[in-house]
Amino acid sequence: MGKYVIAGNWKMNKTPAEAVELIEAIKPLVADATCDVVVGVPFVDLPAALEAVKGSKIGVAAQNCHWEKSGAYTGEISAEMLKAMEVGYVILGHSERRTYFGDTDVTVQKRMRAALDAGLTVILCVGEYLEQREQGITGEIVAMQTKVALGGVSEEELARVIIAYEPVWAIGTGRTATAEQANEVCAQIRDVIAGLYNDKAAKAVTIQYGGSMNAANAAELLAQSDVDGGLIGGASLKPADFATIVAAAK
Ligand code: PGA
């Protein structure tokens, strides 16, 4: 299955000075990591974070990007700007973007295009609301989100796409999906990739689970056959907990 990637999603937390402090605390704890480690920081923290990770294997992610290269889009940041800063990753389609800031499958697809054109690696978030799970349409929802976001993405470009399955009801709620639930949906997403591309691409793609993953439950979730990593919110702000999750990703 895909290469293990553990990514922190700091959301709207930490000033630049605090970001440096947190990265300095994480660095020694993940020095022996056998997986890829990424921290997803607020835009204004990017310069400090990029400087702080130097000499370590930690990658830096932005949490969104716009689809145009530049223009009259007050308050937005383009993929080209991230590229110019040598940011390696960008999180796209997070449920908080979709729920609070109007992101749709179509705008996520446009952002995906821009991010891949700029040479970034994308962490694409998909996941169902609780009502959708209760309706029994989780598979359809994540398939739709995945297919639309990957519209126009070549197999070669897919190597720069990580998919994060994040059930919305599990994000920030302390209510983690069971290992079986996480694995079932990650496997469904892998099937979608096999359908869109081929079995080789499906095996190679990294599929993370996200949603209240923490130091206590990470090992069980990461041991699942189709879970290749995690997108970590709350626990990524706690160096020891984040390091425990990284160590569990083998
Ligand atoms: P959480 O957030 O780990 O705090 O649930 C995960 C995410 O939003 O990516």
PDB file of C-alpha atoms and ligand atoms in Angstrom:
ATOM      1  CA  MET A   1       0.000   0.000   0.000  1.00  0.00           C
ATOM      2  CA  GLY A   2       1.014   3.654  -0.133  1.00  0.00           C
ATOM      3  CA  LYS A   3       3.891   5.171   1.729  1.00  0.00           C
ATOM      4  CA  TYR A   4       3.018   6.178   5.282  1.00  0.00           C
ATOM      5  CA  VAL A   5       2.537   9.893   5.812  1.00  0.00           C
ATOM      6  CA  ILE A   6       1.671  11.510   9.132  1.00  0.00           C
ATOM      7  CA  ALA A   7       0.589  15.127   8.701  1.00  0.00           C
ATOM      8  CA  GLY A   8      -0.343  17.618  11.367  1.00  0.00           C
ATOM      9  CA  ASN A   9      -3.135  20.051  10.593  1.00  0.00           C
ATOM     10  CA  TRP A  10      -2.569  22.944  12.945  1.00  0.00           C
ATOM     11  CA  LYS A  11      -5.680  24.780  11.650  1.00  0.00           C
ATOM     12  CA  MET A  12      -5.851  28.402  12.898  1.00  0.00           C
ATOM     13  CA  ASN A  13      -3.377  27.903  15.731  1.00  0.00           C
ATOM     14  CA  LYS A  14       0.101  29.264  16.523  1.00  0.00           C
ATOM     15  CA  THR A  15       1.829  32.550  15.769  1.00  0.00           C
ATOM     16  CA  PRO A  16       5.100  32.371  13.814  1.00  0.00           C
ATOM     17  CA  ALA A  17       7.129  32.384  17.037  1.00  0.00           C
ATOM     18  CA  GLU A  18       4.934  29.657  18.524  1.00  0.00           C
ATOM     19  CA  ALA A  19       5.223  27.638  15.312  1.00  0.00           C
ATOM     20  CA  VAL A  20       9.012  27.654  15.578  1.00  0.00           C
ATOM     21  CA  GLU A  21       8.760  26.570  19.212  1.00  0.00           C
ATOM     22  CA  LEU A  22       6.444  23.683  18.332  1.00  0.00           C
ATOM     23  CA  ILE A  23       8.588  22.524  15.404  1.00  0.00           C
ATOM     24  CA  GLU A  24      11.731  22.659  17.542  1.00  0.00           C
ATOM     25  CA  ALA A  25       9.956  20.480  20.091  1.00  0.00           C
ATOM     26  CA  ILE A  26       8.769  17.996  17.444  1.00  0.00           C
ATOM     27  CA  LYS A  27      12.051  17.771  15.501  1.00  0.00           C
ATOM     28  CA  PRO A  28      14.123  15.600  17.850  1.00  0.00           C
ATOM     29  CA  LEU A  29      11.120  13.402  18.623  1.00  0.00           C
ATOM     30  CA  VAL A  30      10.585  12.435  14.975  1.00  0.00           C
ATOM     31  CA  ALA A  31      14.247  12.318  13.903  1.00  0.00           C
ATOM     32  CA  ASP A  32      14.088   8.537  13.428  1.00  0.00           C
ATOM     33  CA  ALA A  33      10.711   8.483  11.703  1.00  0.00           C
ATOM     34  CA  THR A  34      10.320   5.828   9.040  1.00  0.00           C
ATOM     35  CA  CYS A  35       7.305   7.620   7.519  1.00  0.00           C
ATOM     36  CA  ASP A  36       6.992  11.053   5.961  1.00  0.00           C
ATOM     37  CA  VAL A  37       6.165  13.754   8.506  1.00  0.00           C
ATOM     38  CA  VAL A  38       4.420  16.995   7.564  1.00  0.00           C
ATOM     39  CA  VAL A  39       3.196  19.999   9.524  1.00  0.00           C
ATOM     40  CA  GLY A  40       0.279  22.011   8.070  1.00  0.00           C
ATOM     41  CA  VAL A  41       0.611  25.547   9.355  1.00  0.00           C
ATOM     42  CA  PRO A  42      -1.253  28.864   8.888  1.00  0.00           C
ATOM     43  CA  PHE A  43      -0.082  30.913   5.893  1.00  0.00           C
ATOM     44  CA  VAL A  44       1.668  33.544   8.017  1.00  0.00           C
ATOM     45  CA  ASP A  45       3.711  30.823   9.754  1.00  0.00           C
ATOM     46  CA  LEU A  46       5.078  29.374   6.518  1.00  0.00           C
ATOM     47  CA  PRO A  47       8.361  31.351   6.333  1.00  0.00           C
ATOM     48  CA  ALA A  48       9.245  30.597   9.955  1.00  0.00           C
ATOM     49  CA  ALA A  49       8.184  26.960   9.637  1.00  0.00           C
ATOM     50  CA  LEU A  50      10.208  26.424   6.446  1.00  0.00           C
ATOM     51  CA  GLU A  51      13.260  27.828   8.199  1.00  0.00           C
ATOM     52  CA  ALA A  52      12.652  25.789  11.358  1.00  0.00           C
ATOM     53  CA  VAL A  53      12.361  22.423   9.558  1.00  0.00           C
ATOM     54  CA  LYS A  54      15.713  22.878   7.783  1.00  0.00           C
ATOM     55  CA  GLY A  55      18.038  19.990   8.552  1.00  0.00           C
ATOM     56  CA  SER A  56      15.112  17.723   9.435  1.00  0.00           C
ATOM     57  CA  LYS A  57      12.926  15.487   7.308  1.00  0.00           C
ATOM     58  CA  ILE A  58       9.747  17.372   8.238  1.00  0.00           C
ATOM     59  CA  GLY A  59       7.774  18.769   5.313  1.00  0.00           C
ATOM     60  CA  VAL A  60       5.619  21.889   5.481  1.00  0.00           C
ATOM     61  CA  ALA A  61       2.057  22.214   4.216  1.00  0.00           C
ATOM     62  CA  ALA A  62      -0.221  25.166   3.649  1.00  0.00           C
ATOM     63  CA  GLN A  63      -3.877  24.608   4.507  1.00  0.00           C
ATOM     64  CA  ASN A  64      -5.448  25.849   1.263  1.00  0.00           C
ATOM     65  CA  CYS A  65      -4.651  27.654  -1.983  1.00  0.00           C
ATOM     66  CA  HIS A  66      -6.552  29.544  -4.653  1.00  0.00           C
ATOM     67  CA  TRP A  67      -6.886  28.258  -8.215  1.00  0.00           C
ATOM     68  CA  GLU A  68      -5.750  31.397 -10.046  1.00  0.00           C
ATOM     69  CA  LYS A  69      -2.090  32.341 -10.247  1.00  0.00           C
ATOM     70  CA  SER A  70      -2.797  35.943  -9.233  1.00  0.00           C
ATOM     71  CA  GLY A  71      -5.515  38.542  -9.568  1.00  0.00           C
ATOM     72  CA  ALA A  72      -8.367  40.327  -7.841  1.00  0.00           C
ATOM     73  CA  TYR A  73      -9.061  37.772  -5.095  1.00  0.00           C
ATOM     74  CA  THR A  74      -8.745  39.718  -1.874  1.00  0.00           C
ATOM     75  CA  GLY A  75      -7.545  37.614   1.014  1.00  0.00           C
ATOM     76  CA  GLU A  76      -6.495  34.613  -1.076  1.00  0.00           C
ATOM     77  CA  ILE A  77      -3.119  32.894  -1.555  1.00  0.00           C
ATOM     78  CA  SER A  78      -2.190  31.214  -4.848  1.00  0.00           C
ATOM     79  CA  ALA A  79      -0.448  27.897  -5.397  1.00  0.00           C
ATOM     80  CA  GLU A  80       2.189  29.864  -7.329  1.00  0.00           C
ATOM     81  CA  MET A  81       2.942  31.892  -4.206  1.00  0.00           C
ATOM     82  CA  LEU A  82       3.379  28.697  -2.202  1.00  0.00           C
ATOM     83  CA  LYS A  83       5.640  27.319  -4.913  1.00  0.00           C
ATOM     84  CA  ALA A  84       7.744  30.479  -4.814  1.00  0.00           C
ATOM     85  CA  MET A  85       8.263  29.923  -1.083  1.00  0.00           C
ATOM     86  CA  GLU A  86       9.208  26.283  -1.710  1.00  0.00           C
ATOM     87  CA  VAL A  87       6.300  24.949   0.294  1.00  0.00           C
ATOM     88  CA  GLY A  88       6.001  21.228  -0.439  1.00  0.00           C
ATOM     89  CA  TYR A  89       2.409  20.392   0.424  1.00  0.00           C
ATOM     90  CA  VAL A  90      -1.058  21.865   0.515  1.00  0.00           C
ATOM     91  CA  ILE A  91      -4.153  20.537   2.270  1.00  0.00           C
ATOM     92  CA  LEU A  92      -7.242  20.893   0.048  1.00  0.00           C
ATOM     93  CA  GLY A  93     -10.936  20.318   0.639  1.00  0.00           C
ATOM     94  CA  HIS A  94     -10.787  20.073   4.405  1.00  0.00           C
ATOM     95  CA  SER A  95     -14.295  19.760   5.811  1.00  0.00           C
ATOM     96  CA  GLU A  96     -13.878  23.031   7.702  1.00  0.00           C
ATOM     97  CA  ARG A  97     -13.218  24.752   4.347  1.00  0.00           C
ATOM     98  CA  ARG A  98     -16.212  23.011   2.818  1.00  0.00           C
ATOM     99  CA  THR A  99     -18.521  23.703   5.790  1.00  0.00           C
ATOM    100  CA  TYR A 100     -17.551  27.251   6.785  1.00  0.00           C
ATOM    101  CA  PHE A 101     -15.961  28.767   3.685  1.00  0.00           C
ATOM    102  CA  GLY A 102     -18.002  27.487   0.794  1.00  0.00           C
ATOM    103  CA  ASP A 103     -15.568  25.032  -0.768  1.00  0.00           C
ATOM    104  CA  THR A 104     -17.298  22.587  -3.092  1.00  0.00           C
ATOM    105  CA  ASP A 105     -16.112  19.536  -4.991  1.00  0.00           C
ATOM    106  CA  VAL A 106     -15.748  21.786  -8.036  1.00  0.00           C
ATOM    107  CA  THR A 107     -13.639  24.463  -6.332  1.00  0.00           C
ATOM    108  CA  VAL A 108     -11.539  21.709  -4.738  1.00  0.00           C
ATOM    109  CA  GLN A 109     -10.914  20.340  -8.238  1.00  0.00           C
ATOM    110  CA  LYS A 110      -9.807  23.791  -9.427  1.00  0.00           C
ATOM    111  CA  ARG A 111      -7.482  24.198  -6.453  1.00  0.00           C
ATOM    112  CA  MET A 112      -6.121  20.688  -7.127  1.00  0.00           C
ATOM    113  CA  ARG A 113      -5.292  21.650 -10.717  1.00  0.00           C
ATOM    114  CA  ALA A 114      -3.463  24.791  -9.624  1.00  0.00           C
ATOM    115  CA  ALA A 115      -1.580  23.012  -6.824  1.00  0.00           C
ATOM    116  CA  LEU A 116      -0.394  20.182  -9.078  1.00  0.00           C
ATOM    117  CA  ASP A 117       0.602  22.648 -11.805  1.00  0.00           C
ATOM    118  CA  ALA A 118       2.697  24.465  -9.195  1.00  0.00           C
ATOM    119  CA  GLY A 119       4.478  21.233  -8.296  1.00  0.00           C
ATOM    120  CA  LEU A 120       2.913  20.872  -4.846  1.00  0.00           C
ATOM    121  CA  THR A 121       1.874  17.620  -3.216  1.00  0.00           C
ATOM    122  CA  VAL A 122      -1.809  17.750  -2.289  1.00  0.00           C
ATOM    123  CA  ILE A 123      -3.444  16.273   0.797  1.00  0.00           C
ATOM    124  CA  LEU A 124      -7.027  15.934  -0.453  1.00  0.00           C
ATOM    125  CA  CYS A 125      -9.632  15.625   2.306  1.00  0.00           C
ATOM    126  CA  VAL A 126     -12.871  13.733   1.787  1.00  0.00           C
ATOM    127  CA  GLY A 127     -15.454  12.526   4.261  1.00  0.00           C
ATOM    128  CA  GLU A 128     -19.112  12.236   5.099  1.00  0.00           C
ATOM    129  CA  TYR A 129     -21.366  14.059   7.547  1.00  0.00           C
ATOM    130  CA  LEU A 130     -23.004  12.001  10.279  1.00  0.00           C
ATOM    131  CA  GLU A 131     -26.414  12.146   8.537  1.00  0.00           C
ATOM    132  CA  GLN A 132     -24.840  10.740   5.394  1.00  0.00           C
ATOM    133  CA  ARG A 133     -23.288   7.864   7.334  1.00  0.00           C
ATOM    134  CA  GLU A 134     -26.628   7.164   8.973  1.00  0.00           C
ATOM    135  CA  GLN A 135     -28.266   7.176   5.547  1.00  0.00           C
ATOM    136  CA  GLY A 136     -25.762   4.564   4.416  1.00  0.00           C
ATOM    137  CA  ILE A 137     -24.305   6.732   1.639  1.00  0.00           C
ATOM    138  CA  THR A 138     -20.748   7.180   2.961  1.00  0.00           C
ATOM    139  CA  GLY A 139     -19.248   5.206   0.073  1.00  0.00           C
ATOM    140  CA  GLU A 140     -21.080   7.275  -2.526  1.00  0.00           C
ATOM    141  CA  ILE A 141     -20.162  10.571  -0.871  1.00  0.00           C
ATOM    142  CA  VAL A 142     -16.430   9.874  -0.628  1.00  0.00           C
ATOM    143  CA  ALA A 143     -16.401   8.357  -4.127  1.00  0.00           C
ATOM    144  CA  MET A 144     -18.023  11.492  -5.542  1.00  0.00           C
ATOM    145  CA  GLN A 145     -15.678  13.842  -3.672  1.00  0.00           C
ATOM    146  CA  THR A 146     -12.657  11.819  -4.777  1.00  0.00           C
ATOM    147  CA  LYS A 147     -13.733  11.536  -8.410  1.00  0.00           C
ATOM    148  CA  VAL A 148     -14.555  15.209  -8.842  1.00  0.00           C
ATOM    149  CA  ALA A 149     -11.354  16.376  -7.128  1.00  0.00           C
ATOM    150  CA  LEU A 150      -9.267  14.062  -9.329  1.00  0.00           C
ATOM    151  CA  GLY A 151     -10.974  15.121 -12.548  1.00  0.00           C
ATOM    152  CA  GLY A 152      -8.208  15.850 -15.048  1.00  0.00           C
ATOM    153  CA  VAL A 153      -5.450  14.509 -12.768  1.00  0.00           C
ATOM    154  CA  SER A 154      -3.099  12.202 -14.668  1.00  0.00           C
ATOM    155  CA  GLU A 155      -1.707   8.977 -13.244  1.00  0.00           C
ATOM    156  CA  GLU A 156       1.707  10.613 -13.097  1.00  0.00           C
ATOM    157  CA  GLU A 157       0.282  13.545 -11.131  1.00  0.00           C
ATOM    158  CA  LEU A 158      -1.556  11.176  -8.783  1.00  0.00           C
ATOM    159  CA  ALA A 159       1.854  10.356  -7.289  1.00  0.00           C
ATOM    160  CA  ARG A 160       1.639  13.832  -5.745  1.00  0.00           C
ATOM    161  CA  VAL A 161      -1.818  13.309  -4.246  1.00  0.00           C
ATOM    162  CA  ILE A 162      -2.430  11.953  -0.754  1.00  0.00           C
ATOM    163  CA  ILE A 163      -6.045  11.283   0.146  1.00  0.00           C
ATOM    164  CA  ALA A 164      -7.225  11.846   3.711  1.00  0.00           C
ATOM    165  CA  TYR A 165     -10.444  10.134   4.701  1.00  0.00           C
ATOM    166  CA  GLU A 166     -11.903  12.330   7.402  1.00  0.00           C
ATOM    167  CA  PRO A 167     -15.428  11.551   8.583  1.00  0.00           C
ATOM    168  CA  VAL A 168     -16.764  14.983   9.542  1.00  0.00           C
ATOM    169  CA  TRP A 169     -18.394  13.624  12.705  1.00  0.00           C
ATOM    170  CA  ALA A 170     -14.988  12.489  13.957  1.00  0.00           C
ATOM    171  CA  ILE A 171     -13.129  15.780  13.442  1.00  0.00           C
ATOM    172  CA  GLY A 172     -12.375  17.591  16.672  1.00  0.00           C
ATOM    173  CA  THR A 173     -15.100  15.673  18.466  1.00  0.00           C
ATOM    174  CA  GLY A 174     -13.065  13.021  20.248  1.00  0.00           C
ATOM    175  CA  ARG A 175     -15.338  10.530  18.518  1.00  0.00           C
ATOM    176  CA  THR A 176     -12.907   8.511  16.399  1.00  0.00           C
ATOM    177  CA  ALA A 177     -14.088   6.151  13.688  1.00  0.00           C
ATOM    178  CA  THR A 178     -13.474   2.558  14.680  1.00  0.00           C
ATOM    179  CA  ALA A 179     -10.484   0.956  13.012  1.00  0.00           C
ATOM    180  CA  GLU A 180     -12.922  -1.142  10.956  1.00  0.00           C
ATOM    181  CA  GLN A 181     -14.914   1.901   9.817  1.00  0.00           C
ATOM    182  CA  ALA A 182     -11.737   3.763   8.889  1.00  0.00           C
ATOM    183  CA  ASN A 183     -10.327   0.814   7.009  1.00  0.00           C
ATOM    184  CA  GLU A 184     -13.580   0.083   5.183  1.00  0.00           C
ATOM    185  CA  VAL A 185     -13.832   3.589   3.740  1.00  0.00           C
ATOM    186  CA  CYS A 186     -10.101   3.855   2.974  1.00  0.00           C
ATOM    187  CA  ALA A 187     -10.460   0.587   1.042  1.00  0.00           C
ATOM    188  CA  GLN A 188     -13.478   2.004  -0.828  1.00  0.00           C
ATOM    189  CA  ILE A 189     -11.417   5.045  -1.801  1.00  0.00           C
ATOM    190  CA  ARG A 190      -8.636   2.737  -3.001  1.00  0.00           C
ATOM    191  CA  ASP A 191     -11.208   0.948  -5.167  1.00  0.00           C
ATOM    192  CA  VAL A 192     -12.255   4.291  -6.622  1.00  0.00           C
ATOM    193  CA  ILE A 193      -8.621   4.967  -7.532  1.00  0.00           C
ATOM    194  CA  ALA A 194      -8.341   1.523  -9.108  1.00  0.00           C
ATOM    195  CA  GLY A 195     -11.426   2.334 -11.195  1.00  0.00           C
ATOM    196  CA  LEU A 196     -10.206   5.774 -12.245  1.00  0.00           C
ATOM    197  CA  TYR A 197      -6.626   4.654 -12.916  1.00  0.00           C
ATOM    198  CA  ASN A 198      -5.501   1.061 -12.303  1.00  0.00           C
ATOM    199  CA  ASP A 199      -4.523  -1.383  -9.564  1.00  0.00           C
ATOM    200  CA  LYS A 200      -0.914  -0.227  -9.499  1.00  0.00           C
ATOM    201  CA  ALA A 201      -1.968   3.380  -8.868  1.00  0.00           C
ATOM    202  CA  ALA A 202      -4.454   2.232  -6.232  1.00  0.00           C
ATOM    203  CA  LYS A 203      -1.760   0.305  -4.381  1.00  0.00           C
ATOM    204  CA  ALA A 204       0.679   3.198  -4.562  1.00  0.00           C
ATOM    205  CA  VAL A 205      -1.624   5.989  -3.374  1.00  0.00           C
ATOM    206  CA  THR A 206      -1.317   7.034   0.257  1.00  0.00           C
ATOM    207  CA  ILE A 207      -4.685   7.070   2.029  1.00  0.00           C
ATOM    208  CA  GLN A 208      -4.744   8.617   5.473  1.00  0.00           C
ATOM    209  CA  TYR A 209      -7.366   8.513   8.152  1.00  0.00           C
ATOM    210  CA  GLY A 210      -8.164  11.709  10.069  1.00  0.00           C
ATOM    211  CA  GLY A 211     -10.609  12.580  12.824  1.00  0.00           C
ATOM    212  CA  SER A 212      -9.625  12.505  16.504  1.00  0.00           C
ATOM    213  CA  MET A 213      -6.606  10.309  15.830  1.00  0.00           C
ATOM    214  CA  ASN A 214      -4.465  10.494  18.948  1.00  0.00           C
ATOM    215  CA  ALA A 215      -1.565   8.867  20.774  1.00  0.00           C
ATOM    216  CA  ALA A 216      -3.842   6.227  22.257  1.00  0.00           C
ATOM    217  CA  ASN A 217      -5.734   5.094  19.140  1.00  0.00           C
ATOM    218  CA  ALA A 218      -3.177   5.695  16.376  1.00  0.00           C
ATOM    219  CA  ALA A 219      -1.493   2.290  16.490  1.00  0.00           C
ATOM    220  CA  GLU A 220      -4.741   0.407  15.924  1.00  0.00           C
ATOM    221  CA  LEU A 221      -5.900   2.710  13.130  1.00  0.00           C
ATOM    222  CA  LEU A 222      -2.514   2.686  11.402  1.00  0.00           C
ATOM    223  CA  ALA A 223      -2.304  -1.107  11.585  1.00  0.00           C
ATOM    224  CA  GLN A 224      -5.291  -1.405   9.231  1.00  0.00           C
ATOM    225  CA  SER A 225      -4.522  -2.736   5.780  1.00  0.00           C
ATOM    226  CA  ASP A 226      -5.791   0.315   3.871  1.00  0.00           C
ATOM    227  CA  VAL A 227      -4.807   3.102   6.289  1.00  0.00           C
ATOM    228  CA  ASP A 228      -1.439   4.545   5.218  1.00  0.00           C
ATOM    229  CA  GLY A 229      -1.145   7.406   7.643  1.00  0.00           C
ATOM    230  CA  GLY A 230      -3.016  10.103   9.456  1.00  0.00           C
ATOM    231  CA  LEU A 231      -4.082  13.721   9.232  1.00  0.00           C
ATOM    232  CA  ILE A 232      -3.920  14.911  12.801  1.00  0.00           C
ATOM    233  CA  GLY A 233      -5.578  18.020  14.210  1.00  0.00           C
ATOM    234  CA  GLY A 234      -5.630  18.466  17.971  1.00  0.00           C
ATOM    235  CA  ALA A 235      -2.945  15.919  18.771  1.00  0.00           C
ATOM    236  CA  SER A 236      -0.514  17.511  16.290  1.00  0.00           C
ATOM    237  CA  LEU A 237      -0.182  20.497  18.629  1.00  0.00           C
ATOM    238  CA  LYS A 238       1.195  18.245  21.380  1.00  0.00           C
ATOM    239  CA  PRO A 239       4.778  17.213  20.489  1.00  0.00           C
ATOM    240  CA  ALA A 240       4.874  13.975  22.502  1.00  0.00           C
ATOM    241  CA  ASP A 241       1.467  12.827  21.219  1.00  0.00           C
ATOM    242  CA  PHE A 242       2.331  13.699  17.624  1.00  0.00           C
ATOM    243  CA  ALA A 243       5.633  11.819  17.950  1.00  0.00           C
ATOM    244  CA  THR A 244       3.824   8.771  19.346  1.00  0.00           C
ATOM    245  CA  ILE A 245       1.549   8.793  16.278  1.00  0.00           C
ATOM    246  CA  VAL A 246       4.568   9.139  13.960  1.00  0.00           C
ATOM    247  CA  ALA A 247       6.266   6.220  15.705  1.00  0.00           C
ATOM    248  CA  ALA A 248       3.120   4.122  15.246  1.00  0.00           C
ATOM    249  CA  ALA A 249       3.213   4.606  11.467  1.00  0.00           C
ATOM    250  CA  LYS A 250       5.315   1.667  10.409  1.00  0.00           C
TER     251      LYS A 250
HETATM  252  P1  PGA B   1      -8.748  16.309  14.780  1.00  0.00           P
HETATM  253  O1  PGA B   1      -8.706  17.050  13.359  1.00  0.00           O
HETATM  254  O2  PGA B   1      -7.579  15.360  14.802  1.00  0.00           O
HETATM  255  O3  PGA B   1      -8.601  17.414  15.808  1.00  0.00           O
HETATM  256  O4  PGA B   1     -10.043  15.600  14.874  1.00  0.00           O
HETATM  257  C1  PGA B   1      -8.391  16.331  12.201  1.00  0.00           C
HETATM  258  C2  PGA B   1      -8.467  17.251  11.008  1.00  0.00           C
HETATM  259  O5  PGA B   1      -9.297  18.163  10.990  1.00  0.00           O
HETATM  260  O6  PGA B   1      -7.699  17.101  10.052  1.00  0.00           O
END
